[in-house]
XYZ file of C-alpha atoms in Angstrom:
698
model
C 128.689 116.002 163.794
C 127.141 117.417 160.623
C 123.453 117.201 159.808
C 124.165 114.771 156.955
C 126.059 112.477 159.325
C 123.209 112.577 161.806
C 120.724 111.673 159.077
C 122.817 108.719 157.874
C 123.434 107.202 161.337
C 121.329 104.077 161.974
C 118.485 104.366 164.465
C 119.074 102.833 167.899
C 117.804 99.270 168.284
C 114.267 98.938 169.538
C 114.126 98.104 173.220
C 111.885 95.275 174.353
C 111.303 95.170 178.062
C 112.895 97.117 180.882
C 116.523 96.941 179.678
C 118.407 97.089 176.417
C 118.904 93.829 174.503
C 122.019 91.834 175.335
C 122.637 91.091 171.677
C 120.992 92.052 168.398
C 122.863 89.347 166.491
C 120.911 87.098 164.190
C 121.537 83.423 163.455
C 124.546 82.069 161.610
C 124.305 79.140 159.229
C 125.341 76.834 162.075
C 122.530 78.260 164.206
C 120.010 77.675 161.435
C 121.137 74.063 161.090
C 120.777 73.488 164.828
C 117.369 75.166 164.681
C 116.187 72.783 161.960
C 117.402 69.842 164.032
C 115.603 71.139 167.121
C 112.308 71.672 165.305
C 112.571 68.197 163.793
C 113.109 66.737 167.254
C 110.045 68.544 168.639
C 107.857 67.204 165.842
C 109.146 63.650 166.289
C 108.568 63.932 170.060
C 104.843 64.386 169.337
C 104.548 67.882 170.799
C 102.275 69.206 168.065
C 98.578 68.510 167.811
C 97.036 67.174 164.635
C 94.641 69.245 162.559
C 91.791 66.954 163.559
C 92.512 67.445 167.267
C 92.779 71.185 166.809
C 89.443 71.267 164.983
C 87.839 69.316 167.839
C 89.071 71.938 170.317
C 87.459 74.672 168.263
C 84.195 72.733 168.159
C 84.203 72.239 171.938
C 84.923 75.928 172.528
C 82.089 76.806 170.145
C 79.716 74.610 172.172
C 80.900 76.198 175.424
C 80.306 79.694 174.039
C 76.737 78.797 173.104
C 76.076 77.167 176.497
C 77.337 80.292 178.287
C 75.154 82.606 176.178
C 72.043 80.487 176.720
C 72.743 80.306 180.460
C 72.982 84.099 180.818
C 69.907 84.714 178.650
C 67.850 82.299 180.756
C 69.012 83.960 183.995
C 68.151 87.379 182.537
C 64.623 86.209 181.639
C 64.034 84.563 185.050
C 65.011 87.756 186.850
C 62.336 89.804 185.110
C 64.426 91.932 182.778
C 62.849 93.332 179.604
C 62.668 91.395 176.362
C 65.311 93.703 174.904
C 67.652 92.946 177.804
C 67.088 89.226 177.313
C 67.908 89.586 173.639
C 71.070 91.599 174.381
C 72.190 89.394 177.275
C 75.566 87.890 176.536
C 78.532 85.992 177.946
C 81.941 85.538 176.355
C 84.495 82.739 176.558
C 88.171 83.729 176.441
C 91.108 81.334 176.492
C 94.442 81.718 178.204
C 97.367 79.501 179.171
C 99.054 77.190 176.665
C 96.107 77.192 174.248
C 95.988 80.992 174.029
C 99.773 81.175 173.623
C 99.715 78.548 170.883
C 101.962 76.021 172.638
C 99.458 73.337 173.623
C 100.115 69.738 172.716
C 98.020 66.591 172.321
C 95.824 65.968 175.354
C 96.513 69.357 176.940
C 93.674 70.979 178.839
C 92.006 74.249 177.858
C 92.166 77.151 180.284
C 89.080 79.266 179.697
C 87.383 82.274 181.256
C 83.663 83.026 181.096
C 82.885 86.756 181.351
C 79.332 87.619 182.314
C 77.291 90.717 183.283
C 77.188 92.255 186.743
C 73.960 90.565 187.811
C 75.266 87.021 187.217
C 77.208 85.910 190.288
C 80.001 83.424 190.714
C 78.821 81.672 193.872
C 75.167 81.024 193.002
C 74.815 81.353 189.249
C 78.142 79.927 188.064
C 78.938 77.274 190.672
C 75.312 76.199 191.156
C 73.100 76.867 188.136
C 75.715 76.464 185.373
C 77.195 73.552 187.278
C 73.820 71.780 187.217
C 73.376 72.512 183.510
C 76.768 70.937 182.757
C 76.115 67.979 185.075
C 73.045 67.014 183.033
C 74.936 66.972 179.720
C 76.149 63.636 178.360
C 79.326 65.196 176.951
C 80.421 66.414 180.401
C 82.293 64.087 182.758
C 84.477 64.430 185.867
C 82.778 67.689 186.838
C 84.591 69.119 189.868
C 83.937 72.626 191.230
C 86.778 74.110 193.311
C 85.263 77.088 195.087
C 87.951 77.583 197.742
C 90.891 77.790 195.338
C 92.975 80.971 195.098
C 91.329 81.357 191.694
C 87.910 79.610 191.878
C 87.598 77.125 189.025
C 85.243 74.508 187.616
C 87.085 71.491 186.206
C 85.497 69.015 183.836
C 85.889 67.107 180.613
C 83.769 68.034 177.618
C 83.682 65.333 174.956
C 86.948 64.007 176.385
C 88.750 67.376 176.455
C 89.831 68.685 179.866
C 88.632 72.215 180.608
C 89.428 74.520 183.534
C 86.701 77.169 183.472
C 86.877 80.411 185.481
C 84.208 83.064 185.830
C 84.369 86.860 186.047
C 81.392 89.147 186.512
C 82.257 92.613 185.209
C 80.469 95.854 186.103
C 78.364 96.045 182.949
C 74.743 95.107 182.347
C 75.544 93.911 178.835
C 78.825 92.253 177.825
C 79.690 93.491 174.313
C 80.918 91.028 171.703
C 84.012 93.160 171.068
C 85.005 93.443 174.735
C 88.718 94.255 175.090
C 89.731 92.285 178.146
C 93.136 94.012 178.209
C 91.475 97.382 178.801
C 91.833 98.661 182.353
C 88.121 99.506 182.518
C 87.167 95.826 182.983
C 88.720 96.034 186.476
C 86.391 98.789 187.666
C 84.259 97.821 190.676
C 85.255 94.140 190.795
C 86.540 92.066 193.708
C 89.927 90.374 194.150
C 88.852 86.880 192.962
C 87.469 88.472 189.784
C 90.742 90.315 189.214
C 92.674 87.071 189.584
C 90.285 85.334 187.195
C 90.678 88.077 184.590
C 94.435 88.220 184.996
C 95.134 84.940 183.187
C 93.769 86.271 179.896
C 95.221 89.738 180.396
C 98.698 88.322 181.083
C 98.593 86.032 178.031
C 97.628 88.940 175.780
C 100.404 91.126 177.185
C 103.045 88.436 176.725
C 102.203 88.105 173.043
C 102.424 91.892 172.664
C 105.777 92.201 174.437
C 107.845 89.591 172.579
C 109.662 90.607 169.375
C 108.780 87.452 167.412
C 105.716 85.435 168.437
C 106.593 82.400 166.315
C 110.089 82.102 167.798
C 108.678 82.627 171.276
C 106.121 79.829 170.838
C 108.648 77.303 169.541
C 111.089 78.104 172.343
C 108.383 77.905 175.002
C 107.081 74.603 173.649
C 110.617 73.230 173.800
C 111.334 74.430 177.349
C 107.989 73.265 178.749
C 108.784 69.795 177.420
C 112.271 70.027 178.953
C 110.868 71.118 182.340
C 108.464 68.181 182.433
C 111.211 65.718 181.522
C 113.477 67.135 184.227
C 110.768 67.184 186.917
C 110.522 70.945 187.466
C 107.125 71.665 185.900
C 104.557 72.106 188.669
C 103.416 75.325 190.265
C 101.476 73.554 193.008
C 104.535 71.580 194.148
C 106.745 74.657 194.395
C 108.331 74.672 190.951
C 107.115 76.654 187.927
C 103.894 76.313 185.961
C 102.953 77.297 182.438
C 102.702 81.074 182.919
C 106.016 81.138 184.825
C 107.885 79.403 182.022
C 106.196 81.656 179.466
C 107.399 84.783 181.286
C 110.957 83.470 181.608
C 111.091 82.604 177.908
C 109.547 85.935 176.909
C 112.250 87.817 178.817
C 114.994 85.931 176.991
C 113.265 86.728 173.695
C 113.438 90.417 174.659
C 117.147 90.156 175.463
C 117.919 88.421 172.125
C 115.271 89.851 169.746
C 116.787 88.465 166.520
C 117.663 84.989 167.766
C 116.020 81.831 166.439
C 114.632 79.162 168.815
C 117.817 77.064 168.956
C 119.729 80.174 170.044
C 117.009 81.197 172.493
C 117.037 77.789 174.202
C 120.782 78.025 174.692
C 120.580 81.646 175.897
C 117.744 80.724 178.237
C 119.985 78.422 180.239
C 122.899 80.810 180.037
C 120.887 83.720 181.403
C 119.077 81.898 184.198
C 122.115 79.928 185.317
C 123.682 83.313 186.053
C 120.576 85.180 187.212
C 121.038 86.669 190.661
C 117.819 85.726 192.414
C 115.821 87.312 194.008
C 116.225 89.930 191.287
C 112.804 89.971 189.590
C 112.126 88.905 186.023
C 109.890 91.549 184.416
C 108.731 92.095 180.846
C 107.748 95.725 181.453
C 107.704 98.342 184.158
C 105.256 97.727 186.987
C 102.063 99.693 186.410
C 100.701 101.321 189.554
C 97.242 102.325 188.359
C 95.039 103.980 190.953
C 92.401 101.272 191.201
C 93.361 100.221 194.695
C 94.742 96.753 193.934
C 98.010 95.662 195.493
C 100.975 95.214 193.139
C 104.284 93.448 193.768
C 106.492 95.900 195.645
C 109.013 94.742 198.289
C 109.374 98.340 199.477
C 105.782 98.357 200.717
C 104.785 94.713 201.133
C 106.778 92.731 203.655
C 105.757 89.385 202.161
C 107.173 90.378 198.791
C 110.624 90.585 200.366
C 110.509 86.889 201.205
C 109.931 85.692 197.632
C 112.855 83.651 196.348
C 112.258 83.712 192.591
C 110.065 86.685 191.622
C 108.605 86.388 188.108
C 106.294 89.365 187.677
C 103.186 89.343 185.521
C 103.032 92.183 182.947
C 99.341 93.087 183.312
C 97.927 95.289 186.064
C 97.832 94.445 188.904
C 101.373 93.098 188.524
C 101.915 90.085 190.798
C 104.636 87.566 191.529
C 103.485 84.477 189.657
C 106.047 82.210 191.386
C 105.442 82.836 195.081
C 105.206 79.064 195.657
C 108.942 78.601 195.059
C 110.875 77.644 198.201
C 114.569 77.494 199.010
C 114.699 73.790 198.171
C 112.776 73.968 194.898
C 114.850 76.953 193.758
C 117.982 74.908 194.405
C 116.608 72.042 192.309
C 115.699 74.371 189.431
C 119.107 76.036 189.484
C 120.708 72.595 189.295
C 118.580 71.808 186.255
C 119.365 75.155 184.599
C 123.034 74.260 185.021
C 122.410 70.858 183.485
C 120.637 72.445 180.510
C 123.396 74.996 180.066
C 126.037 72.263 179.977
C 124.168 70.219 177.370
C 123.551 73.288 175.192
C 127.250 74.112 175.247
C 127.968 70.567 174.081
C 125.336 70.877 171.349
C 126.971 74.090 170.117
C 130.334 72.294 170.034
C 128.728 69.413 168.094
C 129.497 67.071 170.992
C 125.857 66.248 171.742
C 122.464 66.026 170.053
C 119.315 67.834 171.149
C 117.908 64.576 172.494
C 120.513 64.697 175.287
C 118.858 67.845 176.653
C 115.592 65.978 177.205
C 116.901 62.893 178.958
C 114.533 62.208 181.876
C 115.714 63.085 185.354
C 116.430 59.897 187.322
C 114.858 61.055 190.543
C 114.937 57.661 192.232
C 118.658 57.328 191.624
C 119.542 60.822 192.826
C 119.071 60.494 196.599
C 119.639 57.901 199.270
C 116.663 58.935 201.385
C 113.063 59.724 200.507
C 109.737 60.574 202.041
C 106.880 58.538 200.613
C 103.418 60.096 200.899
C 100.710 57.481 200.325
C 97.156 58.624 199.694
C 94.190 56.256 199.744
C 90.431 56.625 199.512
C 87.360 54.413 199.346
C 86.860 54.892 195.599
C 88.295 56.664 192.569
C 86.055 59.732 192.860
C 87.010 60.283 196.493
C 90.681 59.778 195.638
C 90.508 62.458 192.944
C 89.344 65.081 195.435
C 91.514 63.847 198.317
C 94.647 63.660 196.151
C 94.097 67.195 194.863
C 93.881 68.493 198.424
C 97.026 66.668 199.586
C 99.024 67.640 196.502
C 98.146 71.304 197.002
C 99.620 71.078 200.531
C 102.806 69.127 199.756
C 104.855 72.299 199.480
C 103.810 73.076 203.048
C 105.660 69.945 204.159
C 108.765 71.178 202.357
C 108.505 74.547 204.091
C 107.929 72.982 207.498
C 111.009 70.791 207.185
C 113.094 73.747 206.006
C 111.878 75.761 208.964
C 112.369 73.111 211.619
C 115.873 72.196 210.442
C 116.925 75.826 209.869
C 117.304 75.120 206.154
C 119.956 72.451 206.702
C 117.793 69.567 205.520
C 116.642 70.097 201.941
C 113.632 68.500 200.277
C 113.101 67.767 196.629
C 109.368 67.157 196.025
C 108.874 65.249 192.788
C 105.821 66.488 190.826
C 104.622 63.114 189.639
C 102.148 60.689 191.150
C 102.570 56.927 191.163
C 99.907 54.245 191.473
C 100.276 50.749 192.852
C 97.822 48.841 190.694
C 98.234 45.710 192.796
C 96.352 47.285 195.710
C 92.588 46.768 195.893
C 92.005 50.287 197.230
C 92.127 53.586 195.318
C 95.738 54.645 195.847
C 98.474 57.006 194.686
C 101.815 58.126 196.101
C 104.142 61.111 195.946
C 107.843 61.135 196.819
C 110.355 63.653 198.164
C 114.132 63.344 198.031
C 115.994 64.309 201.211
C 119.518 65.598 201.597
C 121.399 67.891 203.895
C 122.371 71.296 202.532
C 125.546 71.011 200.435
C 128.560 72.399 202.222
C 127.143 71.932 205.710
C 129.678 70.561 208.186
C 128.012 67.635 209.910
C 129.250 66.319 213.219
C 129.469 62.650 214.117
C 125.986 61.356 214.931
C 124.133 64.528 213.957
C 120.375 64.096 213.512
C 117.386 65.931 212.112
C 114.186 65.248 213.987
C 111.313 65.960 211.596
C 108.608 64.018 213.396
C 107.016 67.258 214.560
C 107.092 68.670 211.020
C 105.316 65.616 209.634
C 102.733 65.563 212.413
C 101.978 69.237 211.807
C 101.612 68.538 208.091
C 99.252 65.609 208.696
C 97.182 67.723 211.075
C 96.726 70.384 208.390
C 95.806 67.722 205.828
C 93.166 66.216 208.097
C 91.407 69.578 208.300
C 90.015 68.897 204.813
C 86.473 70.271 204.763
C 85.109 67.478 202.538
C 86.777 64.528 204.260
C 85.035 61.170 203.917
C 85.604 57.799 205.581
C 88.386 55.926 203.808
C 90.448 59.037 203.065
C 93.815 58.367 204.676
C 97.397 59.596 204.350
C 100.602 57.877 205.420
C 104.039 59.554 205.394
C 106.979 57.146 205.463
C 110.746 57.354 205.347
C 112.393 54.941 202.910
C 115.908 54.237 201.700
C 116.727 54.028 198.023
C 116.795 50.245 198.095
C 113.279 50.280 199.584
C 111.710 52.226 196.707
C 108.636 50.251 195.608
C 108.947 48.671 192.158
C 105.747 50.227 190.827
C 107.460 53.615 190.416
C 109.646 52.222 187.629
C 108.143 51.898 184.147
C 109.292 48.300 183.733
C 108.451 47.399 187.317
C 112.070 47.204 188.422
C 115.023 49.517 188.927
C 116.853 50.297 185.727
C 120.589 49.893 185.332
C 122.277 53.254 185.438
C 123.286 54.792 182.156
C 127.065 55.513 182.267
C 126.584 59.156 181.300
C 123.861 59.776 183.883
C 125.748 57.930 186.571
C 128.691 60.246 186.013
C 126.441 63.224 186.749
C 125.745 62.091 190.277
C 127.891 62.104 193.410
C 127.317 60.847 196.883
C 127.974 62.620 200.137
C 128.554 60.059 202.873
C 128.770 61.103 206.485
C 128.709 59.509 209.908
C 125.164 60.062 211.044
C 122.857 58.029 213.230
C 119.125 57.643 213.126
C 116.910 57.986 216.138
C 114.200 55.370 216.298
C 110.845 55.661 217.886
C 112.147 53.935 220.997
C 115.143 56.230 221.207
C 117.625 53.356 220.783
C 120.640 53.615 218.533
C 122.926 51.018 217.050
C 125.766 50.927 214.600
C 125.040 50.291 210.991
C 125.067 46.620 210.150
C 127.387 45.767 207.234
C 124.563 43.962 205.478
C 122.394 47.071 205.530
C 124.838 49.209 203.559
C 123.267 50.659 200.460
C 124.357 48.624 197.486
C 125.032 51.670 195.362
C 128.061 52.529 197.454
C 129.590 55.899 198.236
C 131.586 56.273 195.045
C 132.420 59.797 193.974
C 131.152 61.092 190.668
C 132.071 63.898 188.322
C 130.289 67.204 188.182
C 127.801 67.569 185.370
C 129.364 70.824 184.271
C 133.064 71.315 185.042
C 133.430 74.023 182.399
C 130.598 76.192 183.677
C 131.654 75.648 187.247
C 135.063 77.100 186.434
C 133.643 80.029 184.516
C 131.010 81.241 186.945
C 131.695 83.637 189.749
C 131.851 82.161 193.262
C 128.968 84.471 194.139
C 126.716 82.369 191.925
C 127.841 78.937 193.095
C 127.321 76.780 196.081
C 130.361 74.918 197.400
C 131.657 72.867 194.511
C 131.875 69.665 196.473
C 130.533 68.035 199.573
C 133.137 66.402 201.742
C 132.575 62.768 202.510
C 132.184 61.945 206.150
C 134.383 59.373 207.749
C 131.901 57.742 210.074
C 129.438 55.047 209.200
C 127.181 54.991 212.230
C 123.785 54.581 210.644
C 120.677 53.503 212.499
C 118.192 51.505 210.409
C 114.655 52.807 210.505
C 112.341 51.030 212.935
C 108.618 51.538 212.386
C 105.981 52.332 214.922
C 104.116 49.032 215.408
C 100.819 50.803 216.062
C 100.930 52.381 212.620
C 102.168 49.334 210.771
C 99.422 47.191 212.260
C 96.803 49.490 210.785
C 95.725 48.404 207.319
C 94.778 51.048 204.812
C 91.550 50.559 202.911
C 92.034 46.793 202.768
C 95.217 47.308 200.846
C 97.612 46.074 203.480
C 100.786 47.960 204.240
C 101.235 51.040 202.139
C 104.930 50.319 201.673
C 107.710 48.223 203.084
C 108.997 51.281 204.865
C 108.669 52.731 208.287
C 106.475 55.648 209.179
C 108.330 58.903 209.476
C 106.167 60.134 212.319
C 107.858 57.609 214.564
C 111.456 58.026 213.456
C 114.057 60.674 212.891
C 115.185 61.200 209.324
C 118.855 60.869 208.522
C 120.719 63.898 207.274
C 123.489 62.458 205.198
C 123.886 59.484 202.926
C 122.132 61.247 200.108
C 123.091 62.489 196.715
C 121.781 64.873 194.142
C 122.495 65.743 190.551
C 124.461 68.885 189.877
C 124.460 70.591 193.237
C 127.291 72.844 192.158
C 125.012 75.289 190.429
C 122.903 76.718 193.212
C 122.691 80.485 192.889
C 124.013 82.624 195.689
C 120.603 83.743 196.819
C 119.257 80.207 196.960
C 121.936 79.243 199.451
C 121.029 82.126 201.707
C 117.283 82.233 201.326
C 115.355 80.396 203.963
C 112.357 82.619 203.436
C 108.668 82.075 203.427
C 106.172 82.454 200.630
C 102.748 83.983 200.127
C 99.994 83.818 202.705
C 100.103 80.864 205.031
C 103.498 79.834 203.692
C 105.344 82.179 206.034
C 107.154 79.320 207.702
C 110.773 80.108 207.118
C 112.955 83.082 207.898
C 114.094 85.239 205.032
C 117.743 85.640 204.336
C 119.123 86.629 200.945
C 122.077 88.142 199.256
C 122.071 91.788 198.350
C 120.191 92.361 195.127
C 122.670 94.911 193.836
C 124.058 93.585 190.576
C 127.711 92.674 190.908
C 128.861 92.938 187.337
C 132.498 92.619 188.317
C 131.917 89.020 189.389
C 131.071 88.117 185.795
C 134.337 89.191 184.183
C 135.639 85.650 183.956
C 132.635 84.341 182.050
C 133.207 83.095 178.545
C 130.514 81.869 176.191
C 129.997 80.249 172.835
C 129.222 82.086 169.651
C 126.965 80.706 166.930
C 129.808 78.768 165.315
C 130.674 76.892 168.466
C 133.758 78.921 169.351
C 134.295 80.403 172.788
C 133.882 84.136 173.043
C 134.399 86.588 175.833
C 130.996 87.160 177.411
C 131.929 90.274 179.399
C 129.859 92.739 177.391
C 126.711 90.619 177.402
C 126.782 89.831 181.101
C 127.666 93.367 182.142
C 124.632 94.556 180.186
C 122.419 91.915 181.769
C 123.410 92.504 185.372
C 123.628 96.267 185.072
C 120.071 96.156 183.827
C 119.069 93.978 186.743
C 120.529 96.429 189.208
C 118.791 99.430 187.703
C 115.464 97.625 187.466
C 115.601 96.507 191.049
C 116.554 99.912 192.365
C 113.686 101.543 190.533
C 111.029 98.975 191.318
C 111.681 97.007 194.444
C 114.241 98.792 196.537
C 115.556 95.569 198.028
C 118.915 95.684 199.713
C 120.806 93.402 202.035
C 119.647 95.240 205.130
C 115.940 95.166 204.296
C 115.862 91.584 203.065
C 117.832 89.797 205.765
C 115.632 89.080 208.737
C 116.257 87.328 212.007
C 115.710 83.566 211.895
C 112.421 82.261 213.168
C 113.105 80.092 216.190
C 111.703 76.642 215.616
C 110.019 74.573 218.261
C 112.185 71.615 217.186
C 115.888 71.658 217.919
C 118.689 70.137 215.904
C 120.084 67.339 218.041
C 123.370 65.512 217.815
C 124.874 62.530 219.516
C 128.477 61.664 220.155
């Protein structure tokens, strides 16, 4: 090649992230039209805050900044520092989360971090002195310090705006006004809780630096957060994904399609993550291993990191897995919803559906035949607020315990929404979990899952609450679909199924029996048959099911059992006779601690789309979540399995997707080899033997 030819050749495309982009293509006219329609939908859905509301946020943050400065100056004076030190004393307020990323909506809370000097402590000065200052202010309500959280936080409302305030004491006597919180020096000589507190702001700043187009990123993230809430998969505490997790997933797609507009990015989001081979990690940049002594995510060195099902790695040092709460069951649910989103986006690109179809709410109470109902009561509203927060933070433990004790064969779907029965005189709320056996499991006649021990263990852990007060009670019950209390439905009664949504669901009948508290069994009475019937329903995505590799899919159907031996649930009289906070029976259901939950007779939406690793992973999660054995597919990217994939171009025509998917999965393989070193031999561990056995009856 001549020198003139070398000079005229175009420069290689800029690489964002750890791999090359999948496509540098920009939008077509059809893409731009769909983008205008999407943005119009988001505005009409009320996802944007008014100018007045935005101005109020700025005013509240301004007040908080002044309060923090005055607090530090007063502490500096009381501790005998010089007048010059008192004058220079300073504290800064940084924001992170949705507000920092520019994707907050009306009523959203503000995640904020207060950075103070080395002599102002978290335990005494922040959670005691500043707490008392805030408690005396008329603008502050619902003040709730949470000292024992993974990231200690003070929650409150300031002039009606919800604020989650963290504190970090850095190793400086004076905090400069121009402090760069992204600089590594702020981590010198600080403890782990301070690092975690600082990481929220540092991660938000890095995300905005690592995406090719901030405006497109924000619109796409706003859209997908709304989608996740509508589909019931937005909740870090329950085992799904929270705000930072969704931001990282969206940012990675923006890196893979740097010139795409939001309508394209939404579609590519579902395409990419429907096919993602978990537990391959999602990373925006290479993992930084600075020599400051903090642990970073590395499955080669840290055994717990090998058990993570859905690693989404933060880009700021120390790099951590932000999604360690995800379990086998919640990963399955999210993969189902990714498949649902992918199907709708394909229809939108073919002009067969509108964007509103993507955001149809998930009909959780029409998706299963069996549920766990967790009722929480307290003497008053203030006690309920604290008690509910404690129970909700432990709900994922119940999911893990059931997975462990049934060897992953009974799957739980915790729904991240609370319901209140306003007819009860006591302070009350309830959470629900859908139950179903693992799709594809061969179930013998009369097979049972005994989860009484799991529930008792869960209740025992709940009752260890350090701040328990009289009146704080919890009741876990097993209910059938027809027993769902009416207060969970917006109109107070069960809605008639929409034809389209009904076609997305399928039932999986089998011949199981229930074991009652007395150990008696009887055949199912014809009158007790669920009125919805065992009719079969179509898959939500026949096209994508055909196109994806078998490695990425769970069994495409669940065979219907032939038996109908079902034992109705019989409650424990001792529990039912106990009234809860003068509110009578918590539900019309039995108490699960005295019965055995059925395995079959349950249905779910879109179970065809579970990724290969989610079928095999029965692993545990961070810390005390090590309840389940780890078992996963090899993380080596199998690009050959993607050769049959075909995708849509911007004009709605099908195109061969071989090049894009080979690029994606080849990148995954190289990233994983260089960063985590996971392989099938190191990941697969021997099952943990449970103290509860799986029983069956003839």
